[in-house]
Amino acid sequence: DTAVSQTPKYLVTQMGNDKSIKCEQNLGHDTMYWYKQDSKKFLKIMFSYNNKELIINETVPNRFSPKSPDKAHLNLHINSLELGDSAVYFCASSKTTGTSETQYFGPGTRLLVL
Amino acid sequence: SQQGEEDPQALSIQEGENATMNCSYKTSINNLQWYRQNSGRGLVHLILIRSNEREKHSGRLRVTLDTSKKSSSLLITASRAADTASYFCATATSGTYKYIFGTGTRLKVLA
């Protein structure tokens, strides 16, 4: 059973389009995250939710809007896609917000904006 | 600038050799974690070392932490081809919820 799953795995789209990435975890965790990994493999946190409440909101363009319908799901909607949004987006979850918690990562969504 | 920086950026060794990679960070931390990322996959947690610990072992992994130098090292002993991956350190700054990841060390183990 996949612990943290993301869909789609690959996303190729034109500049200016709006797209969504979905994430689901079946670990019973309270906390979920979105990370962006650029072409140099630098992994940067974007958002974190704990029990459907936003707790981390890094300096991310407001074209990016996360949504957590329940604590097992965290989706990411991106409006007006730009070339610079091309990256791999990882969803992760942890039991709680504590920084001693292990984070469990999904397989990533490879977004290419043309 | 990013919190964790790994060194070297890339490392190529023969199977059976030991691999050492280092991580430096800038601020006070609660703990430090190491993660592995196989090509095209998500990160997998390897080990966590708390700020009051100096050394920790897990199987073929040995992690050290020197808070006075703000650095950590990950040693993989008797490396195998399957250890080929990128290795990231992640630091949790005291008083925050979030981990900051470094850019990783790309390890290649040649059979």
PDB file of C-alpha atoms in Angstrom:
ATOM      1  CA  ASP A   1       0.000   0.000   0.000  1.00  0.00           C
ATOM      2  CA  THR A   2       1.321   3.406  -0.951  1.00  0.00           C
ATOM      3  CA  ALA A   3       1.734   5.595   2.119  1.00  0.00           C
ATOM      4  CA  VAL A   4       1.824   8.993   0.393  1.00  0.00           C
ATOM      5  CA  SER A   5       0.514   9.166  -3.140  1.00  0.00           C
ATOM      6  CA  GLN A   6       0.414  12.023  -5.612  1.00  0.00           C
ATOM      7  CA  THR A   7      -1.394  12.510  -8.884  1.00  0.00           C
ATOM      8  CA  PRO A   8      -0.475  13.083 -11.546  1.00  0.00           C
ATOM      9  CA  LYS A   9       3.081  11.811 -11.722  1.00  0.00           C
ATOM     10  CA  TYR A  10       3.834  13.911 -14.785  1.00  0.00           C
ATOM     11  CA  LEU A  11       2.237  17.161 -15.879  1.00  0.00           C
ATOM     12  CA  VAL A  12       3.133  18.980 -19.094  1.00  0.00           C
ATOM     13  CA  THR A  13       1.215  22.157 -19.759  1.00  0.00           C
ATOM     14  CA  GLN A  14       1.337  25.524 -21.470  1.00  0.00           C
ATOM     15  CA  MET A  15       2.221  28.799 -19.814  1.00  0.00           C
ATOM     16  CA  GLY A  16      -0.830  30.569 -18.469  1.00  0.00           C
ATOM     17  CA  ASN A  17      -2.820  27.421 -17.735  1.00  0.00           C
ATOM     18  CA  ASP A  18      -4.200  26.471 -14.328  1.00  0.00           C
ATOM     19  CA  LYS A  19      -3.428  23.032 -12.925  1.00  0.00           C
ATOM     20  CA  SER A  20      -3.891  21.019  -9.736  1.00  0.00           C
ATOM     21  CA  ILE A  21      -1.836  18.351  -8.040  1.00  0.00           C
ATOM     22  CA  LYS A  22      -3.427  16.022  -5.527  1.00  0.00           C
ATOM     23  CA  CYS A  23      -1.899  14.280  -2.535  1.00  0.00           C
ATOM     24  CA  GLU A  24      -3.270  11.644  -0.222  1.00  0.00           C
ATOM     25  CA  GLN A  25      -1.724   9.883   2.762  1.00  0.00           C
ATOM     26  CA  ASN A  26      -3.038   6.735   4.424  1.00  0.00           C
ATOM     27  CA  LEU A  27      -0.739   6.876   7.441  1.00  0.00           C
ATOM     28  CA  GLY A  28      -3.207   8.619   9.730  1.00  0.00           C
ATOM     29  CA  HIS A  29      -0.852  11.587  10.038  1.00  0.00           C
ATOM     30  CA  ASP A  30      -1.996  15.022  11.141  1.00  0.00           C
ATOM     31  CA  THR A  31       0.523  17.111   9.197  1.00  0.00           C
ATOM     32  CA  MET A  32       1.110  17.429   5.468  1.00  0.00           C
ATOM     33  CA  TYR A  33       3.555  19.465   3.388  1.00  0.00           C
ATOM     34  CA  TRP A  34       4.243  20.663  -0.119  1.00  0.00           C
ATOM     35  CA  TYR A  35       7.844  21.015  -1.269  1.00  0.00           C
ATOM     36  CA  LYS A  36       9.304  22.240  -4.548  1.00  0.00           C
ATOM     37  CA  GLN A  37      12.525  20.687  -5.859  1.00  0.00           C
ATOM     38  CA  ASP A  38      14.243  22.646  -8.590  1.00  0.00           C
ATOM     39  CA  SER A  39      16.583  21.440 -11.314  1.00  0.00           C
ATOM     40  CA  LYS A  40      19.558  21.723  -8.947  1.00  0.00           C
ATOM     41  CA  LYS A  41      17.819  19.383  -6.488  1.00  0.00           C
ATOM     42  CA  PHE A  42      17.253  22.158  -3.949  1.00  0.00           C
ATOM     43  CA  LEU A  43      14.199  21.198  -1.902  1.00  0.00           C
ATOM     44  CA  LYS A  44      12.202  24.097  -0.512  1.00  0.00           C
ATOM     45  CA  ILE A  45       9.142  23.961   1.674  1.00  0.00           C
ATOM     46  CA  MET A  46       6.099  25.785   0.365  1.00  0.00           C
ATOM     47  CA  PHE A  47       3.208  25.005   2.694  1.00  0.00           C
ATOM     48  CA  SER A  48       2.273  22.868   5.646  1.00  0.00           C
ATOM     49  CA  TYR A  49      -1.101  21.966   7.088  1.00  0.00           C
ATOM     50  CA  ASN A  50      -1.856  20.457  10.455  1.00  0.00           C
ATOM     51  CA  ASN A  51      -5.344  19.012  10.865  1.00  0.00           C
ATOM     52  CA  LYS A  52      -6.547  21.040   7.875  1.00  0.00           C
ATOM     53  CA  GLU A  53      -5.103  24.255   9.285  1.00  0.00           C
ATOM     54  CA  LEU A  54      -2.354  26.159   7.439  1.00  0.00           C
ATOM     55  CA  ILE A  55       0.722  26.431   9.672  1.00  0.00           C
ATOM     56  CA  ILE A  56       3.544  27.150   7.250  1.00  0.00           C
ATOM     57  CA  ASN A  57       3.173  29.497   4.319  1.00  0.00           C
ATOM     58  CA  GLU A  58       6.531  30.354   2.861  1.00  0.00           C
ATOM     59  CA  THR A  59       7.182  33.169   0.429  1.00  0.00           C
ATOM     60  CA  VAL A  60       5.330  31.618  -2.462  1.00  0.00           C
ATOM     61  CA  PRO A  61       3.503  33.521  -5.219  1.00  0.00           C
ATOM     62  CA  ASN A  62      -0.219  33.731  -4.488  1.00  0.00           C
ATOM     63  CA  ARG A  63      -0.792  31.876  -7.750  1.00  0.00           C
ATOM     64  CA  PHE A  64      -0.166  28.809  -5.591  1.00  0.00           C
ATOM     65  CA  SER A  65      -3.100  27.870  -3.382  1.00  0.00           C
ATOM     66  CA  PRO A  66      -3.088  24.803  -1.179  1.00  0.00           C
ATOM     67  CA  LYS A  67      -6.283  23.216   0.043  1.00  0.00           C
ATOM     68  CA  SER A  68      -6.795  20.521   2.642  1.00  0.00           C
ATOM     69  CA  PRO A  69     -10.340  19.091   2.530  1.00  0.00           C
ATOM     70  CA  ASP A  70      -9.452  16.673   5.327  1.00  0.00           C
ATOM     71  CA  LYS A  71      -6.277  15.709   7.117  1.00  0.00           C
ATOM     72  CA  ALA A  72      -5.564  12.857   4.704  1.00  0.00           C
ATOM     73  CA  HIS A  73      -5.557  15.097   1.641  1.00  0.00           C
ATOM     74  CA  LEU A  74      -3.586  18.154   0.602  1.00  0.00           C
ATOM     75  CA  ASN A  75      -4.013  19.537  -2.880  1.00  0.00           C
ATOM     76  CA  LEU A  76      -2.069  22.245  -4.651  1.00  0.00           C
ATOM     77  CA  HIS A  77      -3.661  24.477  -7.255  1.00  0.00           C
ATOM     78  CA  ILE A  78      -1.483  26.657  -9.445  1.00  0.00           C
ATOM     79  CA  ASN A  79      -2.949  29.503 -11.478  1.00  0.00           C
ATOM     80  CA  SER A  80      -1.408  31.181 -14.510  1.00  0.00           C
ATOM     81  CA  LEU A  81       1.525  28.794 -14.757  1.00  0.00           C
ATOM     82  CA  GLU A  82       4.910  30.293 -15.576  1.00  0.00           C
ATOM     83  CA  LEU A  83       8.076  28.744 -17.018  1.00  0.00           C
ATOM     84  CA  GLY A  84       9.768  29.070 -13.626  1.00  0.00           C
ATOM     85  CA  ASP A  85       7.160  26.821 -12.043  1.00  0.00           C
ATOM     86  CA  SER A  86       8.717  23.846 -13.815  1.00  0.00           C
ATOM     87  CA  ALA A  87      10.025  21.609 -11.047  1.00  0.00           C
ATOM     88  CA  VAL A  88       9.240  18.461  -9.124  1.00  0.00           C
ATOM     89  CA  TYR A  89       6.614  18.985  -6.425  1.00  0.00           C
ATOM     90  CA  PHE A  90       6.684  16.656  -3.460  1.00  0.00           C
ATOM     91  CA  CYS A  91       3.983  16.062  -0.932  1.00  0.00           C
ATOM     92  CA  ALA A  92       4.993  14.756   2.483  1.00  0.00           C
ATOM     93  CA  SER A  93       3.329  13.926   5.770  1.00  0.00           C
ATOM     94  CA  SER A  94       4.363  13.488   9.381  1.00  0.00           C
ATOM     95  CA  LYS A  95       2.584  12.298  12.495  1.00  0.00           C
ATOM     96  CA  THR A  96       2.474  15.769  14.026  1.00  0.00           C
ATOM     97  CA  THR A  97       4.065  19.163  13.637  1.00  0.00           C
ATOM     98  CA  GLY A  98       6.998  18.369  15.910  1.00  0.00           C
ATOM     99  CA  THR A  99      10.379  18.771  14.282  1.00  0.00           C
ATOM    100  CA  SER A 100      11.506  15.421  15.625  1.00  0.00           C
ATOM    101  CA  GLU A 101       9.004  13.752  13.359  1.00  0.00           C
ATOM    102  CA  THR A 102       9.993  11.743  10.328  1.00  0.00           C
ATOM    103  CA  GLN A 103       8.566  13.052   7.109  1.00  0.00           C
ATOM    104  CA  TYR A 104       7.201  10.562   4.592  1.00  0.00           C
ATOM    105  CA  PHE A 105       7.444  11.724   1.021  1.00  0.00           C
ATOM    106  CA  GLY A 106       5.321  10.980  -2.003  1.00  0.00           C
ATOM    107  CA  PRO A 107       6.896  10.017  -5.346  1.00  0.00           C
ATOM    108  CA  GLY A 108       6.701  13.565  -6.712  1.00  0.00           C
ATOM    109  CA  THR A 109       4.891  15.296  -9.554  1.00  0.00           C
ATOM    110  CA  ARG A 110       7.116  16.420 -12.403  1.00  0.00           C
ATOM    111  CA  LEU A 111       5.684  19.648 -13.781  1.00  0.00           C
ATOM    112  CA  LEU A 112       6.934  21.029 -17.073  1.00  0.00           C
ATOM    113  CA  VAL A 113       5.599  24.364 -18.237  1.00  0.00           C
ATOM    114  CA  LEU A 114       6.142  25.091 -21.928  1.00  0.00           C
TER     115      LEU A 114
ATOM    116  CA  SER B   1      20.461  31.407   2.065  1.00  0.00           C
ATOM    117  CA  GLN B   2      19.703  27.773   2.695  1.00  0.00           C
ATOM    118  CA  GLN B   3      20.216  26.296   6.121  1.00  0.00           C
ATOM    119  CA  GLY B   4      21.905  23.027   5.246  1.00  0.00           C
ATOM    120  CA  GLU B   5      24.703  22.645   2.757  1.00  0.00           C
ATOM    121  CA  GLU B   6      26.166  19.282   1.923  1.00  0.00           C
ATOM    122  CA  ASP B   7      29.718  18.612   0.925  1.00  0.00           C
ATOM    123  CA  PRO B   8      30.841  17.210  -1.421  1.00  0.00           C
ATOM    124  CA  GLN B   9      28.210  17.885  -4.049  1.00  0.00           C
ATOM    125  CA  ALA B  10      29.077  14.626  -5.778  1.00  0.00           C
ATOM    126  CA  LEU B  11      31.012  11.538  -4.721  1.00  0.00           C
ATOM    127  CA  SER B  12      31.974   8.463  -6.709  1.00  0.00           C
ATOM    128  CA  ILE B  13      33.398   5.389  -4.968  1.00  0.00           C
ATOM    129  CA  GLN B  14      33.892   1.672  -5.520  1.00  0.00           C
ATOM    130  CA  GLU B  15      31.607  -0.887  -3.961  1.00  0.00           C
ATOM    131  CA  GLY B  16      32.884  -1.900  -0.551  1.00  0.00           C
ATOM    132  CA  GLU B  17      34.470   1.474   0.200  1.00  0.00           C
ATOM    133  CA  ASN B  18      33.149   3.870   2.809  1.00  0.00           C
ATOM    134  CA  ALA B  19      31.370   7.073   1.820  1.00  0.00           C
ATOM    135  CA  THR B  20      31.448  10.190   3.960  1.00  0.00           C
ATOM    136  CA  MET B  21      29.360  13.251   3.337  1.00  0.00           C
ATOM    137  CA  ASN B  22      29.119  16.395   5.403  1.00  0.00           C
ATOM    138  CA  CYS B  23      26.445  18.925   6.207  1.00  0.00           C
ATOM    139  CA  SER B  24      26.910  22.417   7.588  1.00  0.00           C
ATOM    140  CA  TYR B  25      24.158  24.625   8.920  1.00  0.00           C
ATOM    141  CA  LYS B  26      23.842  28.142  10.223  1.00  0.00           C
ATOM    142  CA  THR B  27      21.502  28.469  13.201  1.00  0.00           C
ATOM    143  CA  SER B  28      20.691  26.634  16.438  1.00  0.00           C
ATOM    144  CA  ILE B  29      18.860  23.418  15.799  1.00  0.00           C
ATOM    145  CA  ASN B  30      16.683  20.958  17.697  1.00  0.00           C
ATOM    146  CA  ASN B  31      17.847  18.022  15.636  1.00  0.00           C
ATOM    147  CA  LEU B  32      19.185  17.045  12.257  1.00  0.00           C
ATOM    148  CA  GLN B  33      17.918  14.363   9.918  1.00  0.00           C
ATOM    149  CA  TRP B  34      19.418  12.625   6.930  1.00  0.00           C
ATOM    150  CA  TYR B  35      17.324  11.532   3.974  1.00  0.00           C
ATOM    151  CA  ARG B  36      18.083   9.537   0.830  1.00  0.00           C
ATOM    152  CA  GLN B  37      16.576  10.191  -2.593  1.00  0.00           C
ATOM    153  CA  ASN B  38      16.864   7.597  -5.308  1.00  0.00           C
ATOM    154  CA  SER B  39      16.685   8.911  -8.849  1.00  0.00           C
ATOM    155  CA  GLY B  40      13.139   9.885  -9.757  1.00  0.00           C
ATOM    156  CA  ARG B  41      11.743   9.073  -6.322  1.00  0.00           C
ATOM    157  CA  GLY B  42      10.730  10.842  -3.131  1.00  0.00           C
ATOM    158  CA  LEU B  43      12.966  11.254  -0.105  1.00  0.00           C
ATOM    159  CA  VAL B  44      13.267   8.458   2.438  1.00  0.00           C
ATOM    160  CA  HIS B  45      14.185   9.118   6.052  1.00  0.00           C
ATOM    161  CA  LEU B  46      17.430   7.496   7.213  1.00  0.00           C
ATOM    162  CA  ILE B  47      18.279   8.737  10.668  1.00  0.00           C
ATOM    163  CA  LEU B  48      17.638  11.558  13.150  1.00  0.00           C
ATOM    164  CA  ILE B  49      20.213  12.890  15.591  1.00  0.00           C
ATOM    165  CA  ARG B  50      19.189  15.246  18.374  1.00  0.00           C
ATOM    166  CA  SER B  51      21.148  18.334  19.320  1.00  0.00           C
ATOM    167  CA  ASN B  52      22.302  16.718  22.590  1.00  0.00           C
ATOM    168  CA  GLU B  53      23.670  13.631  20.812  1.00  0.00           C
ATOM    169  CA  ARG B  54      27.124  13.392  19.294  1.00  0.00           C
ATOM    170  CA  GLU B  55      26.925  10.131  17.391  1.00  0.00           C
ATOM    171  CA  LYS B  56      24.273   7.692  16.242  1.00  0.00           C
ATOM    172  CA  HIS B  57      24.366   4.396  14.381  1.00  0.00           C
ATOM    173  CA  SER B  58      21.831   2.586  12.267  1.00  0.00           C
ATOM    174  CA  GLY B  59      23.026  -0.502  10.414  1.00  0.00           C
ATOM    175  CA  ARG B  60      25.794   0.629   8.048  1.00  0.00           C
ATOM    176  CA  LEU B  61      25.076   4.284   8.755  1.00  0.00           C
ATOM    177  CA  ARG B  62      26.951   6.387  11.270  1.00  0.00           C
ATOM    178  CA  VAL B  63      25.990   9.995  11.875  1.00  0.00           C
ATOM    179  CA  THR B  64      27.911  12.513  13.929  1.00  0.00           C
ATOM    180  CA  LEU B  65      26.849  15.949  15.068  1.00  0.00           C
ATOM    181  CA  ASP B  66      29.098  18.763  16.224  1.00  0.00           C
ATOM    182  CA  THR B  67      26.891  21.636  17.359  1.00  0.00           C
ATOM    183  CA  SER B  68      29.910  23.844  18.131  1.00  0.00           C
ATOM    184  CA  LYS B  69      30.949  23.656  14.486  1.00  0.00           C
ATOM    185  CA  LYS B  70      27.355  23.476  13.248  1.00  0.00           C
ATOM    186  CA  SER B  71      28.146  20.412  11.192  1.00  0.00           C
ATOM    187  CA  SER B  72      27.138  16.796  10.778  1.00  0.00           C
ATOM    188  CA  SER B  73      28.568  13.897   8.839  1.00  0.00           C
ATOM    189  CA  LEU B  74      26.996  10.769   7.411  1.00  0.00           C
ATOM    190  CA  LEU B  75      29.218   7.743   6.961  1.00  0.00           C
ATOM    191  CA  ILE B  76      28.026   4.769   4.936  1.00  0.00           C
ATOM    192  CA  THR B  77      30.288   1.786   5.501  1.00  0.00           C
ATOM    193  CA  ALA B  78      30.890  -1.049   3.033  1.00  0.00           C
ATOM    194  CA  SER B  79      28.931   0.722   0.340  1.00  0.00           C
ATOM    195  CA  ARG B  80      26.823  -1.139  -2.195  1.00  0.00           C
ATOM    196  CA  ALA B  81      25.638  -0.250  -5.676  1.00  0.00           C
ATOM    197  CA  ALA B  82      22.139   0.108  -4.180  1.00  0.00           C
ATOM    198  CA  ASP B  83      23.413   3.009  -2.046  1.00  0.00           C
ATOM    199  CA  THR B  84      23.679   5.107  -5.213  1.00  0.00           C
ATOM    200  CA  ALA B  85      21.396   8.059  -4.499  1.00  0.00           C
ATOM    201  CA  SER B  86      21.363  11.671  -3.361  1.00  0.00           C
ATOM    202  CA  TYR B  87      21.677  12.266   0.358  1.00  0.00           C
ATOM    203  CA  PHE B  88      20.199  15.306   2.063  1.00  0.00           C
ATOM    204  CA  CYS B  89      20.524  16.716   5.514  1.00  0.00           C
ATOM    205  CA  ALA B  90      17.543  18.518   6.992  1.00  0.00           C
ATOM    206  CA  THR B  91      17.762  20.827   9.967  1.00  0.00           C
ATOM    207  CA  ALA B  92      14.956  22.008  12.192  1.00  0.00           C
ATOM    208  CA  THR B  93      15.627  25.427  13.617  1.00  0.00           C
ATOM    209  CA  SER B  94      14.731  25.827  17.276  1.00  0.00           C
ATOM    210  CA  GLY B  95      11.272  27.336  17.653  1.00  0.00           C
ATOM    211  CA  THR B  96       9.992  26.552  14.168  1.00  0.00           C
ATOM    212  CA  TYR B  97       7.881  23.790  12.702  1.00  0.00           C
ATOM    213  CA  LYS B  98       9.825  23.386   9.526  1.00  0.00           C
ATOM    214  CA  TYR B  99      12.818  21.544   8.191  1.00  0.00           C
ATOM    215  CA  ILE B 100      15.250  23.152   5.813  1.00  0.00           C
ATOM    216  CA  PHE B 101      16.896  20.810   3.353  1.00  0.00           C
ATOM    217  CA  GLY B 102      20.317  21.199   1.795  1.00  0.00           C
ATOM    218  CA  THR B 103      21.123  20.653  -1.869  1.00  0.00           C
ATOM    219  CA  GLY B 104      22.350  17.128  -1.284  1.00  0.00           C
ATOM    220  CA  THR B 105      25.366  14.957  -2.060  1.00  0.00           C
ATOM    221  CA  ARG B 106      25.036  12.763  -5.128  1.00  0.00           C
ATOM    222  CA  LEU B 107      26.670   9.442  -4.322  1.00  0.00           C
ATOM    223  CA  LYS B 108      27.536   6.965  -7.029  1.00  0.00           C
ATOM    224  CA  VAL B 109      28.745   3.521  -5.983  1.00  0.00           C
ATOM    225  CA  LEU B 110      30.434   1.629  -8.789  1.00  0.00           C
ATOM    226  CA  ALA B 111      30.076  -2.154  -8.893  1.00  0.00           C
TER     227      ALA B 111
END
